[in-house]
mmCIF file of C-alpha atoms in Angstrom:
data_model
loop_
_atom_site.group_PDB
_atom_site.id
_atom_site.type_symbol
_atom_site.label_atom_id
_atom_site.label_comp_id
_atom_site.label_asym_id
_atom_site.label_seq_id
_atom_site.Cartn_x
_atom_site.Cartn_y
_atom_site.Cartn_z
ATOM 1 C CA MET A 15 93.900 95.992 97.103
ATOM 2 C CA ILE A 16 94.051 99.846 96.720
ATOM 3 C CA THR A 17 90.834 100.029 96.446
ATOM 4 C CA ASP A 18 90.556 98.351 99.467
ATOM 5 C CA TYR A 19 91.966 101.754 101.280
ATOM 6 C CA LEU A 20 91.313 104.434 98.594
ATOM 7 C CA ASN A 21 88.002 106.189 98.162
ATOM 8 C CA LYS A 22 85.921 109.292 97.562
ATOM 9 C CA LYS A 23 86.868 110.144 101.672
ATOM 10 C CA THR A 24 90.299 109.465 101.338
ATOM 11 C CA ILE A 25 91.478 111.049 98.316
ATOM 12 C CA ARG A 26 91.279 115.101 98.169
ATOM 13 C CA LEU A 27 92.803 117.055 95.174
ATOM 14 C CA LYS A 28 94.394 120.406 95.170
ATOM 15 C CA VAL A 29 94.839 121.174 98.782
ATOM 16 C CA GLU A 30 96.762 123.937 100.098
ATOM 17 C CA ALA A 31 99.779 123.349 102.330
ATOM 18 C CA HIS A 32 102.762 125.863 102.548
ATOM 19 C CA ASP A 33 105.353 123.441 103.437
ATOM 20 C CA ARG A 34 106.002 119.494 103.750
ATOM 21 C CA GLU A 35 104.875 119.651 107.138
ATOM 22 C CA GLU A 36 101.011 120.840 106.517
ATOM 23 C CA ALA A 37 101.595 118.591 103.289
ATOM 24 C CA ILE A 38 101.376 115.108 105.161
ATOM 25 C CA ARG A 39 99.628 116.531 107.928
ATOM 26 C CA GLU A 40 96.863 117.526 105.181
ATOM 27 C CA ALA A 41 97.355 113.894 103.537
ATOM 28 C CA ALA A 42 96.593 112.015 106.666
ATOM 29 C CA ALA A 43 93.954 114.506 108.091
ATOM 30 C CA CYS A 44 91.187 112.358 106.841
ATOM 31 C CA LEU A 45 93.041 108.907 108.130
ATOM 32 C CA VAL A 46 92.825 110.873 111.677
ATOM 33 C CA GLU A 47 89.222 112.187 111.538
ATOM 34 C CA ASP A 48 88.174 108.462 110.395
ATOM 35 C CA LYS A 49 89.845 107.128 113.509
ATOM 36 C CA LYS A 50 92.459 104.966 111.676
ATOM 37 C CA ILE A 51 96.019 106.310 112.967
ATOM 38 C CA LYS A 52 96.426 108.172 115.570
ATOM 39 C CA GLN A 53 97.291 112.220 115.548
ATOM 40 C CA GLU A 54 100.550 110.192 116.623
ATOM 41 C CA TYR A 55 101.064 108.276 113.980
ATOM 42 C CA VAL A 56 101.103 112.004 112.096
ATOM 43 C CA GLU A 57 103.774 113.123 114.113
ATOM 44 C CA GLN A 58 105.509 109.923 113.648
ATOM 45 C CA MET A 59 105.758 110.060 109.634
ATOM 46 C CA ILE A 60 107.261 113.714 110.223
ATOM 47 C CA ASP A 61 109.962 113.229 112.807
ATOM 48 C CA ALA A 62 110.872 110.428 110.436
ATOM 49 C CA LEU A 63 111.472 113.345 107.565
ATOM 50 C CA HIS A 64 113.239 115.178 109.602
ATOM 51 C CA LYS A 65 114.855 112.230 111.470
ATOM 52 C CA PHE A 66 116.272 110.128 107.936
ATOM 53 C CA GLY A 67 115.586 113.315 105.325
ATOM 54 C CA PRO A 68 113.178 113.276 101.889
ATOM 55 C CA TYR A 69 113.397 109.162 101.331
ATOM 56 C CA ILE A 70 109.875 109.427 100.892
ATOM 57 C CA VAL A 71 109.891 111.506 97.989
ATOM 58 C CA VAL A 72 110.541 108.068 96.263
ATOM 59 C CA ILE A 73 110.518 109.120 92.333
ATOM 60 C CA PRO A 74 109.449 113.348 91.043
ATOM 61 C CA GLY A 75 106.730 114.598 91.969
ATOM 62 C CA ILE A 76 105.717 111.911 94.725
ATOM 63 C CA ALA A 77 105.956 111.548 98.676
ATOM 64 C CA LEU A 78 105.349 108.214 100.358
ATOM 65 C CA ALA A 79 104.744 109.082 103.297
ATOM 66 C CA HIS A 80 104.736 106.475 106.243
ATOM 67 C CA ALA A 81 105.763 105.782 109.248
ATOM 68 C CA GLU A 82 106.797 102.093 111.317
ATOM 69 C CA ALA A 83 104.094 100.114 111.641
ATOM 70 C CA GLY A 84 102.439 99.776 115.196
ATOM 71 C CA GLU A 85 99.730 100.919 117.834
ATOM 72 C CA THR A 86 99.610 104.015 116.076
ATOM 73 C CA VAL A 87 98.214 102.496 113.379
ATOM 74 C CA LEU A 88 94.125 101.365 114.755
ATOM 75 C CA GLU A 89 93.625 100.052 110.995
ATOM 76 C CA GLU A 90 95.393 100.101 107.577
ATOM 77 C CA CYS A 91 94.499 102.359 105.600
ATOM 78 C CA MET A 92 96.109 104.717 102.930
ATOM 79 C CA SER A 93 95.451 108.454 101.999
ATOM 80 C CA MET A 94 96.274 110.849 99.177
ATOM 81 C CA ILE A 95 96.103 114.267 98.253
ATOM 82 C CA THR A 96 97.537 116.611 95.695
ATOM 83 C CA LEU A 97 98.395 119.417 96.318
ATOM 84 C CA LYS A 98 97.594 122.894 94.662
ATOM 85 C CA GLU A 99 101.064 124.103 94.531
ATOM 86 C CA PRO A 100 104.476 121.818 95.112
ATOM 87 C CA VAL A 101 105.427 121.534 97.834
ATOM 88 C CA VAL A 102 109.754 121.128 98.371
ATOM 89 C CA PHE A 103 110.774 118.141 100.947
ATOM 90 C CA GLY A 104 114.090 118.508 99.999
ATOM 91 C CA HIS A 105 115.055 116.003 98.137
ATOM 92 C CA GLU A 106 118.033 116.985 95.364
ATOM 93 C CA SER A 107 116.187 115.025 92.595
ATOM 94 C CA ASN A 108 112.911 114.208 92.770
ATOM 95 C CA ASP A 109 111.353 118.326 94.664
ATOM 96 C CA PRO A 110 109.054 119.594 94.522
ATOM 97 C CA VAL A 111 106.352 117.768 95.444
ATOM 98 C CA SER A 112 101.994 117.431 94.066
ATOM 99 C CA ILE A 113 101.058 114.270 95.145
ATOM 100 C CA VAL A 114 101.491 112.810 98.765
ATOM 101 C CA PHE A 115 100.172 109.223 100.163
ATOM 102 C CA VAL A 116 100.278 108.108 102.887
ATOM 103 C CA ILE A 117 99.951 104.391 103.424
ATOM 104 C CA ALA A 118 99.227 103.430 107.537
ATOM 105 C CA SER A 119 99.662 99.457 108.672
ATOM 106 C CA ASN A 120 99.760 97.542 111.871
ATOM 107 C CA THR A 121 102.185 95.459 110.685
ATOM 108 C CA ARG A 122 105.128 95.070 108.813
ATOM 109 C CA ASP A 123 104.355 92.593 106.000
ATOM 110 C CA LYS A 124 100.782 94.643 105.031
ATOM 111 C CA HIS A 125 103.072 97.825 105.139
ATOM 112 C CA LEU A 126 105.979 96.189 102.698
ATOM 113 C CA GLU A 127 102.518 94.934 100.668
ATOM 114 C CA VAL A 128 100.931 97.873 99.609
ATOM 115 C CA LEU A 129 104.048 99.657 99.226
ATOM 116 C CA MET A 130 105.095 97.493 96.877
ATOM 117 C CA ASP A 131 101.553 97.582 95.117
ATOM 118 C CA MET A 132 101.554 100.748 94.753
ATOM 119 C CA SER A 133 105.128 100.901 93.502
ATOM 120 C CA LYS A 134 103.962 99.362 90.662
ATOM 121 C CA HIS A 135 101.420 102.084 89.804
ATOM 122 C CA LEU A 136 104.345 104.814 90.348
ATOM 123 C CA MET A 137 106.143 103.553 86.833
ATOM 124 C CA LYS A 138 102.912 103.969 84.718
ATOM 125 C CA LYS A 139 103.663 107.748 83.162
ATOM 126 C CA GLU A 140 100.120 107.469 82.423
ATOM 127 C CA PHE A 141 99.131 107.344 86.454
ATOM 128 C CA ILE A 142 101.505 110.234 87.090
ATOM 129 C CA GLN A 143 99.657 112.003 84.484
ATOM 130 C CA LEU A 144 96.357 111.286 85.645
ATOM 131 C CA LEU A 145 97.008 112.533 88.919
ATOM 132 C CA ASN A 146 98.639 115.225 88.294
ATOM 133 C CA GLU A 147 95.538 116.494 85.744
ATOM 134 C CA SER A 148 92.803 114.888 87.519
ATOM 135 C CA GLU A 149 90.137 117.297 88.532
ATOM 136 C CA ASP A 150 87.536 114.512 89.636
ATOM 137 C CA VAL A 151 88.582 111.535 92.360
ATOM 138 C CA GLU A 152 86.330 108.970 90.650
ATOM 139 C CA ASP A 153 88.767 109.103 87.897
ATOM 140 C CA ILE A 154 91.737 108.116 89.810
ATOM 141 C CA LEU A 155 89.151 105.331 91.457
ATOM 142 C CA GLN A 156 88.552 103.918 87.839
ATOM 143 C CA TYR A 157 91.820 103.581 87.311
ATOM 144 C CA PHE A 158 92.449 101.566 90.369
ATOM 145 C CA LYS A 159 89.746 99.672 89.558
ATOM 146 C CA LYS A 160 90.227 99.240 86.190
ATOM 147 C CA GLU A 161 94.175 97.763 87.141
ATOM 148 C CA GLU A 162 92.403 95.363 89.573
ATOM 149 C CA GLU A 163 90.327 94.393 87.039
ATOM 150 C CA LYS A 164 93.254 93.225 84.772
ATOM 151 C CA LYS A 165 95.007 90.945 87.638
#
């Protein structure tokens, strides 16, 4: 399922960002460019971060940025970036963040399904290590393909 969304266009490695807002904007940029989400969705993710705090930093070093499903999502999608230098999101135990995923869906059920699928991967130490050390997007894509073949 993850390979339905992540590809060479939606994964970027060693991206520069100076703060959490810029990290989210950078992670979402390819989705805005491909007209999968509206710029308003990016602002909704940032507004949610300001309003609810850094709840999106789900485990040490990783943020799953998302906002409420709705009209600002034109097509279900996902993107991922690794940061050149980690960024502080304000989470007391999981900062700093070096990997940012953006998850966007137009239905709540699909949104939760993708979040659950991703959370299974995030529990695996070898996956986190791969994300942190990878120099090639293809390595990450191969990981997801192998995992999906096991199902």
